[in-house]
Short mmCIF file of C-alpha atoms in Angstrom, two decimals:
data_model
loop_
_atom_site.label_atom_id
_atom_site.label_comp_id
_atom_site.label_asym_id
_atom_site.label_seq_id
_atom_site.Cartn_x
_atom_site.Cartn_y
_atom_site.Cartn_z
CA MET A 1 -30.52 30.71 -26.29
CA TYR A 2 -27.71 32.46 -23.17
CA TYR A 3 -27.69 35.71 -22.05
CA SER A 4 -31.59 36.41 -23.44
CA GLY A 5 -34.77 36.23 -22.37
CA LEU A 6 -34.33 36.51 -18.63
CA GLY A 7 -37.40 35.81 -16.71
CA LEU A 8 -36.50 38.92 -14.26
CA ASP A 9 -39.03 41.56 -13.74
CA ARG A 10 -36.76 44.66 -14.13
CA ALA A 11 -39.38 47.17 -12.23
CA GLY A 12 -38.69 50.04 -14.59
CA ASP A 13 -41.78 51.70 -13.10
CA ARG A 14 -40.64 51.57 -9.57
CA ARG A 15 -36.66 52.08 -9.78
CA ALA A 16 -37.05 55.83 -9.49
CA ASP A 17 -38.77 55.55 -5.84
CA THR A 18 -35.37 56.05 -3.75
CA ALA A 19 -37.66 54.80 -0.56
CA TRP A 20 -38.59 51.18 -2.39
CA ILE A 21 -34.65 50.72 -3.56
CA THR A 22 -33.24 51.57 -0.23
CA GLY A 23 -36.47 49.38 1.34
CA LEU A 24 -35.61 46.30 -0.98
CA ALA A 25 -31.72 46.49 -0.23
CA ASP A 26 -32.67 45.88 3.70
CA HIS A 27 -34.98 43.01 3.04
CA PRO A 28 -33.26 39.73 4.49
CA GLY A 29 -34.62 38.14 1.48
CA THR A 30 -32.99 39.85 -0.87
CA ARG A 31 -29.89 38.44 -3.01
CA VAL A 32 -27.05 40.19 -4.36
CA VAL A 33 -24.33 39.11 -6.83
CA SER A 34 -21.31 39.95 -6.90
CA LEU A 35 -18.70 40.61 -9.61
CA TRP A 36 -15.05 41.74 -9.54
CA ARG A 37 -13.25 43.87 -12.65
CA ASP A 38 -16.08 41.71 -14.71
CA GLN A 39 -15.29 38.18 -13.49
CA CYS A 40 -18.11 36.11 -11.75
CA LEU A 41 -17.09 35.58 -7.70
CA VAL A 42 -17.42 32.07 -7.49
CA ARG A 43 -16.90 28.99 -5.09
CA GLY A 44 -15.73 25.53 -6.08
CA GLY A 45 -16.78 26.91 -9.45
CA VAL A 46 -19.34 27.85 -8.84
CA PRO A 47 -20.94 31.90 -8.98
CA VAL A 48 -21.77 33.17 -5.28
CA SER A 49 -24.66 34.87 -4.16
CA ALA A 50 -25.50 36.62 -0.14
CA THR A 51 -28.41 36.88 1.34
CA ALA A 52 -29.50 38.20 4.94
CA ALA A 53 -26.57 40.19 6.56
CA ALA A 54 -24.10 38.68 4.50
CA ALA A 55 -25.92 40.42 1.51
CA ARG A 56 -26.14 44.12 3.56
CA ALA A 57 -22.00 43.09 4.01
CA VAL A 58 -21.61 43.24 0.64
CA LEU A 59 -23.96 45.86 -0.50
CA ASP A 60 -21.89 48.28 1.84
CA ALA A 61 -18.68 47.98 0.36
CA ALA A 62 -19.76 47.97 -2.79
CA PRO A 63 -19.68 52.07 -3.89
CA GLU A 64 -22.32 52.27 -6.14
CA PRO A 65 -24.90 48.72 -6.12
CA VAL A 66 -27.39 48.06 -8.81
CA PHE A 67 -30.88 47.08 -8.24
CA LEU A 68 -31.70 44.28 -11.05
CA GLY A 69 -35.29 43.19 -10.81
CA LEU A 70 -37.11 41.22 -9.07
CA ASP A 71 -37.44 37.04 -9.12
CA GLY A 72 -40.83 36.78 -7.85
CA ASP A 73 -41.15 38.39 -4.63
CA THR A 74 -37.04 38.12 -4.02
CA ALA A 75 -34.99 41.46 -4.71
CA VAL A 76 -31.84 40.87 -6.68
CA PHE A 77 -29.42 43.43 -6.78
CA ALA A 78 -25.23 43.15 -8.19
CA ALA A 79 -22.89 44.46 -6.49
CA ASP A 80 -19.17 46.06 -7.89
CA LEU A 81 -16.01 45.10 -5.79
CA SER A 82 -14.10 46.35 -8.04
CA ASP A 83 -12.18 48.92 -6.05
CA ARG A 84 -11.07 46.45 -3.62
CA PRO A 85 -7.66 43.59 -3.68
CA GLU A 86 -8.85 40.35 -5.47
CA ASP A 87 -8.22 38.65 -1.89
CA GLU A 88 -9.99 41.03 0.29
CA ALA A 89 -13.07 40.75 -2.44
CA LEU A 90 -12.98 36.78 -2.22
CA ALA A 91 -12.52 36.55 1.48
CA LEU A 92 -16.03 39.39 1.49
CA THR A 93 -18.26 36.97 -0.44
CA ARG A 94 -16.70 33.87 0.80
CA ALA A 95 -15.40 32.93 -2.42
CA ASP A 96 -12.15 31.11 -4.08
CA ALA A 97 -11.76 32.09 -7.13
CA VAL A 98 -13.21 34.61 -9.87
CA GLN A 99 -13.80 33.65 -13.48
CA ASP A 100 -15.65 34.79 -16.67
CA VAL A 101 -18.96 34.33 -16.93
CA ARG A 102 -18.63 33.06 -20.24
CA ALA A 103 -16.29 30.23 -19.16
CA LEU A 104 -19.12 29.07 -16.63
CA VAL A 105 -21.71 28.87 -19.12
CA ALA A 106 -21.67 24.96 -19.06
CA THR A 107 -22.28 25.09 -15.96
CA LEU A 108 -24.79 27.25 -15.79
CA GLY A 109 -28.61 27.35 -16.58
CA THR A 110 -29.79 30.02 -19.07
CA GLU A 111 -31.37 32.00 -16.71
CA GLU A 112 -28.32 32.07 -14.64
CA ALA A 113 -25.79 33.11 -17.13
CA GLY A 114 -28.34 35.60 -18.16
CA LEU A 115 -28.37 37.23 -14.80
CA LEU A 116 -24.60 37.13 -14.74
CA ALA A 117 -23.98 38.83 -17.78
CA TYR A 118 -26.84 41.29 -17.47
CA ALA A 119 -24.86 42.27 -13.92
CA ARG A 120 -21.47 42.27 -15.56
CA GLY A 121 -22.67 44.85 -18.45
CA LEU A 122 -24.38 47.08 -15.85
CA LEU A 123 -22.05 47.25 -13.65
CA HIS A 124 -19.11 47.28 -16.23
CA TRP A 125 -20.69 50.54 -17.62
CA HIS A 126 -20.75 52.23 -14.30
CA ARG A 127 -17.28 52.04 -13.65
CA ASN A 128 -16.38 53.49 -17.41
CA GLN A 129 -19.06 55.89 -16.56
CA ARG A 130 -18.19 57.79 -13.37
CA PHE A 131 -17.73 61.35 -15.08
CA CYS A 132 -19.77 63.69 -17.88
CA GLY A 133 -19.14 63.30 -21.29
CA ALA A 134 -19.74 66.96 -21.59
CA CYS A 135 -18.79 68.91 -18.80
CA GLY A 136 -16.45 66.36 -16.75
CA ASP A 137 -18.00 66.84 -13.75
CA ALA A 138 -19.06 63.39 -11.69
CA ALA A 139 -21.66 61.86 -12.23
CA GLU A 140 -23.96 59.95 -9.44
CA SER A 141 -25.90 56.95 -9.64
CA ARG A 142 -29.77 57.23 -9.98
CA ASP A 143 -32.73 54.71 -10.61
CA GLY A 144 -31.97 52.02 -8.90
CA GLY A 145 -28.25 52.10 -11.00
CA HIS A 146 -30.14 52.37 -14.32
CA LEU A 147 -29.16 56.31 -14.94
CA ARG A 148 -26.50 58.65 -14.26
CA VAL A 149 -27.47 62.44 -13.72
CA CYS A 150 -23.79 64.56 -13.71
CA GLY A 151 -23.68 66.74 -11.14
CA GLY A 152 -22.66 69.91 -12.89
CA CYS A 153 -24.60 70.37 -15.90
CA GLY A 154 -27.38 67.93 -14.92
CA LYS A 155 -27.02 65.39 -18.41
CA LEU A 156 -28.65 62.25 -17.52
CA LEU A 157 -26.44 58.92 -18.93
CA PHE A 158 -27.53 55.92 -19.68
CA PRO A 159 -26.44 52.70 -20.28
CA ARG A 160 -24.34 52.34 -23.17
CA ILE A 161 -25.73 50.09 -25.86
CA GLU A 162 -23.40 48.70 -29.05
CA PRO A 163 -25.42 46.96 -31.53
CA ALA A 164 -24.16 44.88 -34.41
CA VAL A 165 -24.69 42.63 -37.00
CA ILE A 166 -24.27 39.04 -37.49
CA ALA A 167 -24.91 37.56 -40.93
CA LEU A 168 -24.36 33.56 -42.68
CA VAL A 169 -24.23 34.13 -46.27
CA GLU A 170 -25.40 31.79 -48.40
CA GLN A 171 -25.01 31.72 -51.97
CA ALA A 172 -28.41 32.27 -54.30
CA GLY A 173 -29.43 29.38 -56.48
CA ALA A 174 -26.49 27.34 -55.66
CA GLU A 175 -27.30 23.61 -55.74
CA PRO A 176 -26.51 22.16 -52.91
CA ARG A 177 -26.62 25.08 -51.00
CA ARG A 178 -23.48 26.64 -49.53
CA CYS A 179 -22.98 28.87 -46.83
CA LEU A 180 -19.90 31.60 -46.57
CA LEU A 181 -18.00 31.70 -43.27
CA GLY A 182 -14.20 33.88 -42.52
CA ARG A 183 -11.09 33.33 -41.01
CA HIS A 184 -10.64 36.27 -39.03
CA ALA A 185 -7.22 37.32 -38.38
CA GLY A 186 -5.33 36.12 -35.57
CA ALA A 187 -7.50 32.79 -35.54
CA GLY A 188 -6.91 29.63 -36.03
CA PRO A 189 -6.09 27.66 -39.71
CA GLU A 190 -9.24 26.23 -39.56
CA ALA A 191 -11.55 28.62 -37.28
CA PHE A 192 -14.12 29.75 -39.57
CA SER A 193 -17.77 32.09 -38.22
CA THR A 194 -20.32 33.89 -39.48
CA LEU A 195 -19.17 37.45 -40.76
CA ALA A 196 -20.23 40.27 -38.36
CA GLY A 197 -19.79 44.18 -37.39
CA PHE A 198 -20.78 47.07 -35.66
CA VAL A 199 -23.91 49.12 -36.85
CA GLU A 200 -22.77 53.11 -37.24
CA ILE A 201 -24.43 56.00 -37.34
CA GLY A 202 -27.04 56.39 -40.01
CA GLU A 203 -27.86 52.96 -41.63
CA SER A 204 -30.51 50.27 -40.89
CA LEU A 205 -29.61 46.86 -39.80
CA GLU A 206 -29.89 45.60 -43.12
CA ASP A 207 -27.49 48.35 -44.27
CA ALA A 208 -25.04 47.36 -42.31
CA VAL A 209 -25.00 43.81 -43.13
CA ARG A 210 -24.88 44.99 -46.65
CA ARG A 211 -21.65 47.20 -45.73
CA GLU A 212 -19.84 44.63 -43.62
CA ILE A 213 -19.86 41.49 -45.63
CA PHE A 214 -18.87 43.41 -48.66
CA GLU A 215 -15.70 45.20 -46.58
CA GLU A 216 -14.57 42.61 -45.22
CA ALA A 217 -15.47 39.64 -47.81
CA GLY A 218 -15.80 41.35 -51.17
CA VAL A 219 -19.16 39.99 -51.48
CA VAL A 220 -22.47 41.86 -52.71
CA VAL A 221 -25.35 40.47 -51.06
CA LYS A 222 -29.40 40.58 -51.25
CA ASP A 223 -32.29 40.01 -49.48
CA VAL A 224 -31.35 40.11 -46.12
CA ALA A 225 -33.77 38.47 -43.30
CA TYR A 226 -33.53 39.20 -39.75
CA GLN A 227 -33.07 35.44 -38.05
CA GLY A 228 -33.07 36.68 -34.20
CA SER A 229 -31.04 38.63 -31.73
CA GLN A 230 -29.14 38.10 -28.64
CA ALA A 231 -27.46 40.17 -25.59
CA TRP A 232 -23.83 40.30 -25.55
CA PRO A 233 -23.03 42.57 -22.67
CA PHE A 234 -19.39 42.12 -22.88
CA PRO A 235 -19.16 44.48 -22.75
CA ALA A 236 -22.16 45.89 -24.36
CA GLY A 237 -23.27 44.30 -27.54
CA LEU A 238 -26.25 43.57 -28.67
CA MET A 239 -25.84 40.99 -31.65
CA ILE A 240 -28.91 41.20 -34.22
CA GLY A 241 -28.47 38.22 -36.97
CA PHE A 242 -29.52 38.07 -40.09
CA ARG A 243 -29.31 35.36 -43.15
CA ALA A 244 -28.23 37.07 -46.59
CA GLN A 245 -28.37 35.80 -50.25
CA ALA A 246 -25.01 36.36 -52.36
CA VAL A 247 -24.83 38.21 -55.38
CA SER A 248 -22.04 35.29 -56.61
CA GLU A 249 -19.17 33.29 -55.18
CA THR A 250 -16.63 35.35 -55.94
CA THR A 251 -14.82 37.12 -52.60
CA ALA A 252 -11.97 38.98 -52.01
CA VAL A 253 -11.00 39.66 -48.29
CA ASP A 254 -9.17 42.55 -46.60
CA GLY A 255 -6.71 41.11 -45.08
CA ALA A 256 -7.21 43.50 -42.03
CA GLU A 257 -10.85 41.86 -40.56
CA LEU A 258 -10.82 38.79 -42.67
CA VAL A 259 -7.80 36.77 -43.73
CA GLU A 260 -9.47 33.70 -45.65
CA THR A 261 -12.89 33.00 -46.61
CA ARG A 262 -14.31 29.59 -47.70
CA TRP A 263 -17.66 28.74 -49.11
CA PHE A 264 -19.02 25.43 -47.95
CA THR A 265 -21.97 23.00 -48.25
CA ALA A 266 -24.03 21.32 -45.25
CA ALA A 267 -22.48 18.27 -45.17
CA GLU A 268 -19.41 19.70 -45.19
CA LEU A 269 -19.67 22.24 -42.32
CA ARG A 270 -21.19 19.52 -40.48
CA ALA A 271 -18.26 17.49 -40.87
CA HIS A 272 -15.90 21.12 -39.74
CA VAL A 273 -17.85 21.05 -36.79
CA GLU A 274 -17.88 17.54 -35.64
CA ALA A 275 -13.87 17.61 -36.28
CA GLY A 276 -13.54 20.09 -33.84
CA HIS A 277 -13.74 23.46 -35.45
CA GLY A 278 -17.20 24.66 -33.71
CA TYR A 279 -18.29 27.27 -32.20
CA ARG A 280 -19.01 28.72 -28.78
CA PRO A 281 -22.47 27.47 -26.95
CA ASP A 282 -23.73 30.65 -25.78
CA SER A 283 -23.13 32.16 -29.16
CA ILE A 284 -25.89 33.65 -31.70
CA GLY A 285 -23.41 31.83 -34.28
CA LYS A 286 -24.72 28.57 -33.33
CA LEU A 287 -28.70 29.27 -33.81
CA LEU A 288 -26.91 30.59 -37.71
CA ILE A 289 -25.41 27.86 -38.01
CA GLU A 290 -27.13 25.34 -36.77
CA SER A 291 -30.62 25.82 -38.41
CA TRP A 292 -28.84 26.62 -41.80
CA ILE A 293 -27.53 22.93 -41.67
CA ALA A 294 -30.54 22.05 -40.50
CA GLU A 295 -32.99 23.30 -43.77
CA ALA A 296 -29.92 22.18 -46.19
CA GLY A 297 -31.19 19.23 -47.03
CA THR A 298 -28.34 16.66 -44.58
CA GLU A 299 -29.83 13.49 -44.50
CA ASN A 300 -29.41 13.93 -40.55
CA THR A 301 -30.78 17.07 -39.45
CA GLU A 302 -29.87 16.65 -35.76
CA PRO A 303 -27.25 19.40 -34.70
CA PRO A 304 -23.88 18.52 -35.19
CA GLU A 305 -21.65 17.92 -32.31
CA ASN A 306 -20.35 21.11 -30.45
CA THR A 307 -16.28 20.26 -29.72
CA GLU A 308 -14.60 23.51 -30.42
CA LYS A 309 -12.24 24.57 -27.39
CA THR A 310 -12.46 28.62 -27.23
CA ASP A 311 -10.56 30.95 -24.89
CA GLU A 312 -13.75 32.79 -23.19
CA ASN A 313 -11.55 35.73 -22.07
CA SER A 314 -10.03 36.77 -25.43
CA ASP A 315 -10.85 40.21 -26.88
CA GLU A 316 -12.19 38.82 -29.70
CA ASN A 317 -15.56 37.44 -29.09
CA ASP A 318 -17.28 34.30 -31.22
CA HIS A 319 -19.37 36.65 -33.56
CA GLY A 320 -15.53 37.87 -34.50
CA VAL A 321 -16.25 41.29 -33.02
CA ARG A 322 -13.59 42.11 -30.74
CA ASP A 323 -14.86 43.89 -27.82
CA PRO A 324 -14.30 47.82 -28.37
CA ALA A 325 -12.99 48.05 -24.64
CA ALA A 326 -10.03 45.73 -25.31
CA ALA A 327 -8.63 47.91 -28.51
CA ARG A 328 -9.62 51.55 -28.11
CA ALA A 329 -7.55 52.93 -30.96
CA PRO A 330 -9.62 52.95 -33.03
CA GLU A 331 -12.45 53.05 -30.07
CA ARG A 332 -15.03 50.31 -32.13
CA SER A 333 -12.35 48.27 -33.99
CA THR A 334 -15.00 45.11 -36.08
CA THR A 335 -12.26 42.14 -36.32
CA GLY A 336 -14.87 40.02 -36.89
CA HIS A 337 -17.60 41.44 -34.18
#
């Protein structure tokens, strides 16, 4: 699965050693990946990276480069060039364009996509956590970029993670088996997806599944079962996937986040996907839908061909959850995610 299972050694036991981090940054074999305002710098559609003297130049140009980890014996750093004009960032890295990592997944392996997404999320956090939320003083980067410390009150600031649940709802006891998908506000007329939402303070992941599905679709669910998780650093998400059993087929959409729901048999959902109403190839929603189709007893258990074209720069991601940074009033809008 994209953005998960990264094989990089994050060296958490050593990155507090400033001398060690400095030595790695100075090493000629070190690799540096560069981003500009959350986008990859690319040349010919391929993300650029630098080593040797070019890497040193990029690190010197970035205000707070971060250490991502070790790829074997090779140290990997990320440099944020967002403070510089776009043309200057392009020239410095010998790139010819900027592009979102989600637009590049078709040409990247899962390992490289995971590395770039990791860099994107960590650099985004640094840009948005320059000051302490308690006293307002400036915070400085520590531990290779995995910690910020307030220069005033000394508060320790760690990278923020925003967990969200995503669920495929199945009608309990139905023959043939049916699952429930929803169409979110602003989505196309046939753009149905799994249901999702942010976890709130004081609730378990299973509680969040039950609450979100009832709030958005008016469906009471039971038997919530974990399926898997996916890093989603766009900007700071962690998607936790579930399958849930609906007590009845009755639905009542909230009209705000969901505008329509539809029950699908496996055959109907397969046909829907093959007609071009699919899902992003990098989303955990793909796993939830394809595994359900395969289990539901269709004659052909091969995953359907996914032909949907999606907008990788949309504020609302493929899980149906709007990126919190895109709509800050309220701060965490869950238009589907």
